[in-house]
Amino acid sequence: MIEWKEFALEEVVEKFIDYRGKTPKKTASGVPLITAKIVKNGRINTPNEFIALEDYDKWMTRGIPQKGDVVMTTEAPLGEVAQLCFDGKVALAQRIITMRGKVNVLDNGFLKYMLQSPLMQHRIHSRSSGTTVIGIKSSELKKIPIPVPPIDIQKKIASILGSIDEKIELNLKMNKTLEEMAMTLYKHWFVDFGPFQDGEFMESELGMIPKGWEVVSLGNLIEIKHGYAFKSKYFSESGDYIVLTPGNFKENGGIKSKGEKEKFYNGDFPKQYLLNEGDLLVVMTDLVAEAPLLGSPAFINENDKYLHNQRLGKVILKDENQTDIFYIYETLNSPYVRNIIRAGASGTTVKHTSPSRIEEIKVINPPSEIQKQFGQYLSGFFNLIKNNEKEVRDLQATRDFLLPRLLSGEIDLSKAEKQVEKVL
C-alpha cells in the first residue's frame, strides 16, 4: 500500500501570490485580469477586465503568476479553484490567491483537484471567517493540511482527471464555435440579405428588405408566458428537478453545461411548469445592473428535469407552419433585439422586462419557406450542440465520481484509467 502523508500547504507550496485588499486601475484592453467572478466550476472563463500593460510591473509586485499555477477564490465565493492556462501575462485581482507547488513535491494539477475535493473544501471552509461575506485569510490557508502521495501518483491522478476536463473543454469550445456559426448564418441571411441580393428590395420601417417580406411585432409570431413562483422552502442541494434561473444561462444564448448554483426543488408544483426538450426560454430578469443575461434565449436539451420559474419567459410559436423556432431563437439572440430589451428594461439594481415589451419589438418576418430552409441548416448545428452537452454531462458525472475516490486512494489507478477510456 502506497503511503499518503499529510503536510501543511505552506510546507509543499513554493509560492503563494496574494493580492487581496488591492484594486488595480482597470482599462478596456491590455493585460487580462483574473477576478474571482470568472473562476467557476474548475475553469477560468474568458476575462472581460484588463489593466494597462504599462501598469503591469507596478501592480504585480507581490509575484508574477505562471501558466499552470493554481488559483483559488478567497471570498465571494470562497473555494472556487482552477488552473491558469493562459500564455503570456495575466494580472490578479483581489479575492484571488495563486499557488505553485514545490518541484517534485507537489504537482500543480494534483493540487487543483485536491483543493476541489470534498475533504479540502471542508477544511477550507472550516477555517473561514466573516458573517456577511465568508472568506479565508492567507495565514489560515497556509496551515491547512493536505494529503500528498508520491509525485508519480500525483501526476497520474492529475492526468486521469485532466483528460476528462480536456474533453469537456473541447466540447465547450466546439459548442461555442457552433453557436457563433449559427449567428453568422443568421446575420448573412437576415441582416446582410446575402442570398437575396439579386432580388428586388422595398422600403420598410426597419430599412430596405427583400420584396415580399414584412415587418411585424414579435407578438404576431410568438407568445411569451411567465413561469411559476416556486416556494423557497422546498429548495435543496439535491433532488429530481432543477428550477432554472438566469444564473443557469449563458450571456450569448444557451444554458450552461452544468448550471452554477443549481436550485433543486422537492415540493409540489403545477405540471405545466415542467419543461420539455425543445422548449425555448428567454431571461426576463437579471440581477446584475448591466443586465448581460437579460433577453438571453436558450433551448431545453433535456426532458423531465428542468422547471420554469417566474424570472424566465417561455416562448410559444403562434403558427408552427409559418414561423421557424430556430429563426425566432436567433432573432431573440441578435444584438438588435437584445439591445432593445435592455434599453426598455425597468429597475436599477435588478433589471426587468416583460412578455409585452418583448412582443412589441418590431422584427423582419421572412416568408415561411425561407425560415424553414434556415431552420434546417440550424437544426444540424443545434443537434451537435445537444449531443456535445450530453457528453459533457456524462464526463462531468464520471469526473465527479472518480475525483474523491482517486484523491483518497480508494480506487485503483489502472481501473480508473480504463473507466475514463470508455467515456472519452
Short mmCIF file of C-alpha atoms in Angstrom, two decimals:
data_model
loop_
_atom_site.label_atom_id
_atom_site.label_comp_id
_atom_site.label_asym_id
_atom_site.label_seq_id
_atom_site.Cartn_x
_atom_site.Cartn_y
_atom_site.Cartn_z
CA MET A 1 0.00 0.00 0.00
CA ILE A 2 1.42 3.36 -1.07
CA GLU A 3 1.63 5.75 1.84
CA TRP A 4 -0.02 9.16 1.65
CA LYS A 5 1.34 11.77 4.03
CA GLU A 6 -0.23 14.98 5.25
CA PHE A 7 1.56 18.31 5.15
CA ALA A 8 0.51 21.87 5.81
CA LEU A 9 0.03 23.66 2.49
CA GLU A 10 2.90 26.02 3.29
CA GLU A 11 5.24 23.02 3.51
CA VAL A 12 4.54 21.84 -0.05
CA VAL A 13 3.63 25.08 -1.85
CA GLU A 14 6.60 27.03 -3.16
CA LYS A 15 4.77 30.29 -3.89
CA PHE A 16 1.62 31.97 -2.57
CA ILE A 17 0.69 35.11 -4.52
CA ASP A 18 -1.94 37.16 -2.72
CA TYR A 19 -3.32 40.48 -3.99
CA ARG A 20 -6.26 40.75 -1.64
CA GLY A 21 -7.06 44.24 -0.48
CA LYS A 22 -5.68 45.82 -3.64
CA THR A 23 -7.79 47.04 -6.56
CA PRO A 24 -6.00 47.75 -9.85
CA LYS A 25 -6.99 50.50 -12.24
CA LYS A 26 -8.97 48.75 -14.97
CA THR A 27 -8.83 49.52 -18.68
CA ALA A 28 -10.79 48.50 -21.79
CA SER A 29 -7.89 46.40 -23.07
CA GLY A 30 -4.41 45.29 -22.11
CA VAL A 31 -3.30 42.53 -19.74
CA PRO A 32 -6.19 40.16 -18.84
CA LEU A 33 -7.30 40.46 -15.20
CA ILE A 34 -8.25 37.27 -13.37
CA THR A 35 -11.07 38.12 -10.98
CA ALA A 36 -13.00 35.90 -8.55
CA LYS A 37 -16.19 36.14 -10.60
CA ILE A 38 -14.69 34.38 -13.64
CA VAL A 39 -13.30 31.40 -11.69
CA LYS A 40 -16.21 28.95 -11.88
CA ASN A 41 -16.63 25.16 -11.82
CA GLY A 42 -12.95 24.37 -12.19
CA ARG A 43 -12.45 26.75 -15.14
CA ILE A 44 -11.33 30.31 -15.70
CA ASN A 45 -13.85 31.93 -18.01
CA THR A 46 -12.72 34.42 -20.63
CA PRO A 47 -11.51 37.59 -18.84
CA ASN A 48 -13.52 40.73 -19.61
CA GLU A 49 -11.48 43.15 -17.50
CA PHE A 50 -7.92 44.35 -18.09
CA ILE A 51 -5.11 46.52 -16.73
CA ALA A 52 -2.80 48.63 -18.87
CA LEU A 53 0.44 46.97 -19.94
CA GLU A 54 2.46 49.90 -18.60
CA ASP A 55 0.88 49.35 -15.14
CA TYR A 56 1.66 45.63 -15.02
CA ASP A 57 5.11 45.73 -13.41
CA LYS A 58 3.99 48.36 -10.89
CA TRP A 59 0.93 46.30 -9.96
CA MET A 60 2.33 42.78 -9.89
CA THR A 61 4.92 43.43 -7.17
CA ARG A 62 3.84 40.51 -4.95
CA GLY A 63 4.65 37.89 -7.56
CA ILE A 64 4.15 37.02 -11.22
CA PRO A 65 1.74 34.14 -11.95
CA GLN A 66 2.85 31.41 -14.34
CA LYS A 67 0.96 29.11 -16.65
CA GLY A 68 -0.05 26.05 -14.63
CA ASP A 69 -0.36 27.89 -11.31
CA VAL A 70 -3.46 27.09 -9.26
CA VAL A 71 -5.84 29.94 -8.43
CA MET A 72 -8.40 29.91 -5.65
CA THR A 73 -11.06 32.44 -4.73
CA THR A 74 -10.76 33.52 -1.09
CA GLU A 75 -14.24 35.03 -0.72
CA ALA A 76 -17.45 35.81 -2.59
CA PRO A 77 -17.35 32.93 -3.35
CA LEU A 78 -14.87 31.02 -1.22
CA GLY A 79 -13.09 27.97 -2.61
CA GLU A 80 -13.56 28.09 -6.39
CA VAL A 81 -10.41 26.51 -7.85
CA ALA A 82 -8.90 26.44 -11.34
CA GLN A 83 -5.55 26.36 -13.10
CA LEU A 84 -4.01 29.12 -15.20
CA CYS A 85 -3.95 28.04 -18.83
CA PHE A 86 -3.12 31.37 -20.47
CA ASP A 87 0.01 32.04 -22.50
CA GLY A 88 1.50 35.45 -21.83
CA LYS A 89 0.90 37.86 -18.98
CA VAL A 90 -2.10 37.81 -16.69
CA ALA A 91 -2.87 40.03 -13.72
CA LEU A 92 -4.53 39.01 -10.47
CA ALA A 93 -7.35 40.93 -8.79
CA GLN A 94 -8.31 40.92 -5.14
CA ARG A 95 -10.09 37.86 -3.68
CA ILE A 96 -7.70 35.56 -5.59
CA ILE A 97 -4.74 33.58 -4.26
CA THR A 98 -2.35 31.79 -6.60
CA MET A 99 -0.37 28.73 -5.52
CA ARG A 100 2.57 26.93 -7.10
CA GLY A 101 3.64 23.52 -5.79
CA LYS A 102 7.24 22.76 -4.97
CA VAL A 103 9.03 20.99 -7.82
CA ASN A 104 8.92 17.18 -7.46
CA VAL A 105 6.99 17.56 -4.22
CA LEU A 106 3.53 18.81 -5.20
CA ASP A 107 2.18 18.65 -8.76
CA ASN A 108 0.04 21.67 -9.67
CA GLY A 109 -2.56 19.57 -11.45
CA PHE A 110 -2.91 17.32 -8.40
CA LEU A 111 -3.13 20.41 -6.17
CA LYS A 112 -6.01 21.77 -8.25
CA TYR A 113 -8.04 18.58 -7.96
CA MET A 114 -7.22 18.08 -4.31
CA LEU A 115 -8.42 21.60 -3.48
CA GLN A 116 -11.67 20.81 -5.32
CA SER A 117 -12.24 17.63 -3.31
CA PRO A 118 -14.94 17.48 -0.60
CA LEU A 119 -12.24 16.88 2.01
CA MET A 120 -10.25 20.01 1.20
CA GLN A 121 -13.34 22.13 0.61
CA HIS A 122 -14.48 21.18 4.11
CA ARG A 123 -11.08 22.08 5.56
CA ILE A 124 -11.02 25.41 3.69
CA HIS A 125 -14.50 26.40 4.86
CA SER A 126 -13.85 25.26 8.42
CA ARG A 127 -11.03 27.82 8.66
CA SER A 128 -13.06 30.64 7.10
CA SER A 129 -14.26 33.72 8.92
CA GLY A 130 -16.76 36.51 8.42
CA THR A 131 -20.52 36.93 8.72
CA THR A 132 -21.97 38.72 5.70
CA VAL A 133 -19.08 37.62 3.46
CA ILE A 134 -17.29 34.35 4.23
CA GLY A 135 -13.58 34.31 3.41
CA ILE A 136 -10.25 32.82 4.41
CA LYS A 137 -7.04 34.57 5.37
CA SER A 138 -3.79 33.63 3.67
CA SER A 139 -2.27 32.75 7.03
CA GLU A 140 -5.09 30.27 7.70
CA LEU A 141 -4.96 28.78 4.20
CA LYS A 142 -1.27 28.01 4.56
CA LYS A 143 -1.90 25.95 7.71
CA ILE A 144 -4.49 23.63 6.11
CA PRO A 145 -3.25 20.02 5.94
CA ILE A 146 -3.27 18.37 2.51
CA PRO A 147 -2.86 14.62 1.82
CA VAL A 148 0.06 14.04 -0.57
CA PRO A 149 1.10 10.75 -2.23
CA PRO A 150 4.41 10.25 -4.09
CA ILE A 151 4.88 12.63 -7.03
CA ASP A 152 4.40 9.93 -9.69
CA ILE A 153 1.00 9.04 -8.20
CA GLN A 154 0.07 12.72 -8.09
CA LYS A 155 0.88 13.14 -11.77
CA LYS A 156 -1.07 10.00 -12.71
CA ILE A 157 -4.15 11.19 -10.83
CA ALA A 158 -3.88 14.65 -12.42
CA SER A 159 -3.51 13.04 -15.86
CA ILE A 160 -6.61 10.84 -15.46
CA LEU A 161 -8.83 13.70 -14.24
CA GLY A 162 -7.19 16.15 -16.64
CA SER A 163 -8.02 14.01 -19.67
CA ILE A 164 -11.71 14.27 -18.74
CA ASP A 165 -11.50 18.04 -18.28
CA GLU A 166 -9.69 18.43 -21.60
CA LYS A 167 -12.51 16.63 -23.40
CA ILE A 168 -15.09 18.74 -21.58
CA GLU A 169 -13.21 21.89 -22.59
CA LEU A 170 -13.02 20.70 -26.22
CA ASN A 171 -16.79 20.13 -26.31
CA LEU A 172 -17.48 23.54 -24.78
CA LYS A 173 -15.24 25.23 -27.35
CA MET A 174 -16.89 23.27 -30.15
CA ASN A 175 -20.34 24.37 -28.98
CA LYS A 176 -19.21 27.99 -28.77
CA THR A 177 -17.98 27.73 -32.38
CA LEU A 178 -21.29 26.16 -33.48
CA GLU A 179 -23.26 28.93 -31.74
CA GLU A 180 -21.11 31.58 -33.46
CA MET A 181 -21.59 29.86 -36.84
CA ALA A 182 -25.36 29.86 -36.33
CA MET A 183 -25.41 33.60 -35.56
CA THR A 184 -23.08 34.30 -38.51
CA LEU A 185 -25.50 32.49 -40.83
CA TYR A 186 -28.43 34.44 -39.37
CA LYS A 187 -26.62 37.72 -39.96
CA HIS A 188 -25.73 36.70 -43.54
CA TRP A 189 -29.33 35.82 -44.37
CA PHE A 190 -31.43 38.28 -42.38
CA VAL A 191 -29.20 41.32 -41.73
CA ASP A 192 -26.97 41.48 -44.82
CA PHE A 193 -29.50 39.62 -47.03
CA GLY A 194 -26.60 37.86 -48.74
CA PRO A 195 -28.57 35.09 -50.53
CA PHE A 196 -31.24 37.56 -51.68
CA GLN A 197 -29.15 40.37 -53.17
CA ASP A 198 -30.18 39.52 -56.73
CA GLY A 199 -33.86 40.07 -55.95
CA GLU A 200 -35.91 43.23 -55.58
CA PHE A 201 -35.94 45.25 -52.35
CA MET A 202 -38.50 47.59 -50.80
CA GLU A 203 -38.63 50.20 -48.07
CA SER A 204 -39.79 49.25 -44.58
CA GLU A 205 -39.73 50.81 -41.13
CA LEU A 206 -36.55 48.77 -40.49
CA GLY A 207 -34.89 49.85 -43.72
CA MET A 208 -34.62 48.10 -47.07
CA ILE A 209 -35.81 44.47 -47.03
CA PRO A 210 -36.40 41.91 -49.81
CA LYS A 211 -39.67 42.36 -51.64
CA GLY A 212 -42.39 40.09 -50.29
CA TRP A 213 -41.02 40.15 -46.75
CA GLU A 214 -42.72 42.14 -43.98
CA VAL A 215 -42.06 43.87 -40.69
CA VAL A 216 -44.22 42.71 -37.76
CA SER A 217 -44.22 42.81 -33.99
CA LEU A 218 -42.75 39.72 -32.35
CA GLY A 219 -46.18 39.29 -30.77
CA ASN A 220 -47.55 38.43 -34.21
CA LEU A 221 -45.24 35.42 -34.28
CA ILE A 222 -44.84 34.31 -30.66
CA GLU A 223 -46.41 34.40 -27.23
CA ILE A 224 -44.27 34.61 -24.09
CA LYS A 225 -45.51 33.10 -20.83
CA HIS A 226 -44.16 33.72 -17.34
CA GLY A 227 -43.09 30.83 -15.14
CA TYR A 228 -44.15 29.76 -11.67
CA ALA A 229 -43.18 31.28 -8.30
CA PHE A 230 -41.56 28.23 -6.72
CA LYS A 231 -41.50 28.31 -2.92
CA SER A 232 -38.01 28.77 -1.48
CA LYS A 233 -38.71 26.45 1.47
CA TYR A 234 -38.66 23.48 -0.93
CA PHE A 235 -35.25 24.30 -2.44
CA SER A 236 -32.43 21.89 -1.57
CA GLU A 237 -28.98 20.76 -2.67
CA SER A 238 -30.28 17.63 -4.40
CA GLY A 239 -33.43 16.30 -5.99
CA ASP A 240 -35.07 15.22 -9.23
CA TYR A 241 -35.90 18.69 -10.57
CA ILE A 242 -33.85 21.84 -11.11
CA VAL A 243 -35.51 25.26 -11.07
CA LEU A 244 -33.89 27.16 -13.91
CA THR A 245 -32.81 30.71 -13.07
CA PRO A 246 -31.00 33.41 -15.07
CA GLY A 247 -27.76 32.17 -13.46
CA ASN A 248 -28.06 28.96 -15.47
CA PHE A 249 -27.97 30.91 -18.76
CA LYS A 250 -25.02 31.99 -20.88
CA GLU A 251 -24.75 35.63 -21.94
CA ASN A 252 -24.76 34.81 -25.64
CA GLY A 253 -27.57 32.28 -25.53
CA GLY A 254 -27.91 28.73 -24.27
CA ILE A 255 -27.81 27.01 -20.89
CA LYS A 256 -24.53 26.28 -19.15
CA SER A 257 -23.42 22.66 -19.39
CA LYS A 258 -23.51 22.43 -15.63
CA GLY A 259 -25.54 25.17 -14.02
CA GLU A 260 -23.90 27.27 -11.34
CA LYS A 261 -25.81 27.46 -8.07
CA GLU A 262 -28.36 24.89 -9.23
CA LYS A 263 -31.59 25.00 -7.24
CA PHE A 264 -33.16 21.59 -6.73
CA TYR A 265 -36.85 21.51 -5.91
CA ASN A 266 -38.67 18.94 -3.78
CA GLY A 267 -42.13 20.47 -3.44
CA ASP A 268 -45.35 20.18 -5.39
CA PHE A 269 -45.86 22.36 -8.47
CA PRO A 270 -48.30 22.70 -11.39
CA LYS A 271 -47.18 20.20 -14.01
CA GLN A 272 -47.42 22.72 -16.87
CA TYR A 273 -44.23 24.27 -15.49
CA LEU A 274 -42.22 21.10 -16.10
CA LEU A 275 -40.15 21.87 -19.18
CA ASN A 276 -39.73 19.55 -22.15
CA GLU A 277 -36.87 19.01 -24.54
CA GLY A 278 -37.06 21.59 -27.32
CA ASP A 279 -38.80 24.28 -25.24
CA LEU A 280 -37.42 27.79 -25.79
CA LEU A 281 -36.93 30.16 -22.85
CA VAL A 282 -35.80 33.77 -22.53
CA VAL A 283 -34.38 35.58 -19.46
CA MET A 284 -36.82 38.21 -18.14
CA THR A 285 -34.94 39.35 -15.00
CA ASP A 286 -31.24 39.95 -14.47
CA LEU A 287 -29.69 40.55 -11.06
CA VAL A 288 -26.72 42.49 -12.49
CA ALA A 289 -27.15 46.18 -13.24
CA GLU A 290 -25.50 45.88 -16.68
CA ALA A 291 -28.01 43.09 -17.44
CA PRO A 292 -25.74 40.91 -19.60
CA LEU A 293 -28.18 37.99 -19.35
CA LEU A 294 -31.39 39.93 -19.92
CA GLY A 295 -33.11 38.65 -23.07
CA SER A 296 -30.76 35.67 -23.43
CA PRO A 297 -32.60 32.72 -25.06
CA ALA A 298 -31.96 29.01 -24.58
CA PHE A 299 -33.36 25.69 -25.73
CA ILE A 300 -34.06 22.93 -23.23
CA ASN A 301 -31.98 19.92 -24.25
CA GLU A 302 -33.15 17.52 -21.52
CA ASN A 303 -36.57 16.11 -20.77
CA ASP A 304 -38.39 15.96 -17.41
CA LYS A 305 -35.68 17.68 -15.40
CA TYR A 306 -35.99 21.48 -15.52
CA LEU A 307 -38.72 23.68 -14.05
CA HIS A 308 -39.86 27.02 -15.47
CA ASN A 309 -39.67 29.79 -12.88
CA GLN A 310 -41.14 33.28 -12.94
CA ARG A 311 -37.93 35.06 -13.94
CA LEU A 312 -37.94 33.30 -17.31
CA GLY A 313 -40.34 33.53 -20.22
CA LYS A 314 -41.41 30.52 -22.27
CA VAL A 315 -41.60 31.25 -26.00
CA ILE A 316 -44.51 29.66 -27.87
CA LEU A 317 -44.96 29.89 -31.64
CA LYS A 318 -48.39 31.11 -32.71
CA ASP A 319 -48.20 29.20 -36.01
CA GLU A 320 -45.58 26.47 -36.34
CA ASN A 321 -46.31 26.16 -40.06
CA GLN A 322 -45.45 29.79 -40.70
CA THR A 323 -42.69 30.54 -38.17
CA ASP A 324 -39.50 28.58 -37.53
CA ILE A 325 -38.31 28.19 -33.93
CA PHE A 326 -34.62 28.48 -34.88
CA TYR A 327 -35.32 31.74 -36.70
CA ILE A 328 -37.03 33.04 -33.54
CA TYR A 329 -34.11 31.88 -31.36
CA GLU A 330 -31.51 33.73 -33.42
CA THR A 331 -33.76 36.79 -33.72
CA LEU A 332 -34.12 36.96 -29.93
CA ASN A 333 -30.37 36.48 -29.58
CA SER A 334 -29.47 39.12 -32.18
CA PRO A 335 -27.78 42.33 -30.97
CA TYR A 336 -30.71 44.33 -32.38
CA VAL A 337 -33.35 42.63 -30.21
CA ARG A 338 -31.11 42.20 -27.15
CA ASN A 339 -30.26 45.92 -27.14
CA ILE A 340 -33.95 46.87 -27.37
CA ILE A 341 -34.78 44.54 -24.47
CA ARG A 342 -32.04 46.03 -22.30
CA ALA A 343 -32.92 49.61 -23.22
CA GLY A 344 -36.58 49.06 -22.34
CA ALA A 345 -35.92 47.24 -19.06
CA SER A 346 -37.06 48.73 -15.77
CA GLY A 347 -35.30 48.71 -12.42
CA THR A 348 -31.90 49.84 -11.15
CA THR A 349 -30.00 47.09 -9.35
CA VAL A 350 -32.31 44.44 -10.80
CA LYS A 351 -33.40 44.78 -14.41
CA HIS A 352 -36.79 43.50 -15.55
CA THR A 353 -38.53 43.09 -18.87
CA SER A 354 -41.97 41.66 -19.59
CA PRO A 355 -43.65 39.49 -22.23
CA SER A 356 -45.48 42.50 -23.64
CA ARG A 357 -42.28 44.55 -24.02
CA ILE A 358 -40.60 41.76 -25.95
CA GLU A 359 -43.70 41.00 -28.01
CA GLU A 360 -43.98 44.61 -29.20
CA ILE A 361 -40.45 44.67 -30.72
CA LYS A 362 -40.56 45.10 -34.50
CA VAL A 363 -38.72 42.42 -36.49
CA ILE A 364 -38.39 41.23 -40.07
CA ASN A 365 -40.68 38.34 -40.96
CA PRO A 366 -39.35 36.43 -43.98
CA PRO A 367 -41.61 34.04 -45.92
CA SER A 368 -42.16 30.73 -44.15
CA GLU A 369 -40.29 28.69 -46.77
CA ILE A 370 -37.14 30.79 -46.21
CA GLN A 371 -37.46 30.46 -42.42
CA LYS A 372 -37.87 26.68 -42.76
CA GLN A 373 -34.82 26.41 -45.01
CA PHE A 374 -32.80 28.38 -42.48
CA GLY A 375 -34.16 26.18 -39.69
CA GLN A 376 -33.00 23.03 -41.49
CA TYR A 377 -29.44 24.34 -41.52
CA LEU A 378 -29.56 25.32 -37.85
CA SER A 379 -31.15 22.08 -36.69
CA GLY A 380 -27.89 20.35 -37.62
CA PHE A 381 -25.88 22.83 -35.56
CA PHE A 382 -28.15 22.53 -32.53
CA ASN A 383 -28.27 18.72 -32.69
CA LEU A 384 -24.47 18.71 -32.46
CA ILE A 385 -24.65 21.16 -29.55
CA LYS A 386 -27.20 18.95 -27.78
CA ASN A 387 -25.07 15.82 -28.27
CA ASN A 388 -21.96 17.63 -27.03
CA GLU A 389 -23.84 18.85 -23.96
CA LYS A 390 -24.98 15.31 -23.16
CA GLU A 391 -21.40 14.09 -23.47
CA VAL A 392 -20.23 16.89 -21.18
CA ARG A 393 -22.78 15.88 -18.54
CA ASP A 394 -21.64 12.25 -18.74
CA LEU A 395 -18.00 13.30 -18.48
CA GLN A 396 -18.73 15.54 -15.51
CA ALA A 397 -20.54 12.69 -13.76
CA THR A 398 -17.56 10.38 -14.35
CA ARG A 399 -15.10 13.01 -13.08
CA ASP A 400 -17.23 13.80 -10.01
CA PHE A 401 -17.43 10.08 -9.22
CA LEU A 402 -13.70 9.48 -9.63
CA LEU A 403 -12.34 12.64 -8.01
CA PRO A 404 -12.94 11.85 -4.31
CA ARG A 405 -12.07 8.18 -4.82
CA LEU A 406 -8.79 8.91 -6.58
CA LEU A 407 -7.86 11.51 -4.01
CA SER A 408 -8.46 9.15 -1.13
CA GLY A 409 -6.64 6.19 -2.70
CA GLU A 410 -9.94 4.27 -2.67
CA ILE A 411 -9.85 3.31 -6.37
CA ASP A 412 -7.05 1.62 -8.29
CA LEU A 413 -5.40 3.90 -10.86
CA SER A 414 -5.43 1.32 -13.66
CA LYS A 415 -9.16 0.72 -13.14
CA ALA A 416 -9.79 4.45 -13.20
CA GLU A 417 -7.85 4.78 -16.47
CA LYS A 418 -9.95 2.07 -18.09
CA GLN A 419 -13.15 3.71 -16.88
CA VAL A 420 -12.09 7.02 -18.37
CA GLU A 421 -11.12 5.40 -21.68
CA LYS A 422 -14.71 4.16 -22.04
CA VAL A 423 -16.19 7.66 -21.88
CA LEU A 424 -13.56 9.53 -23.91
#
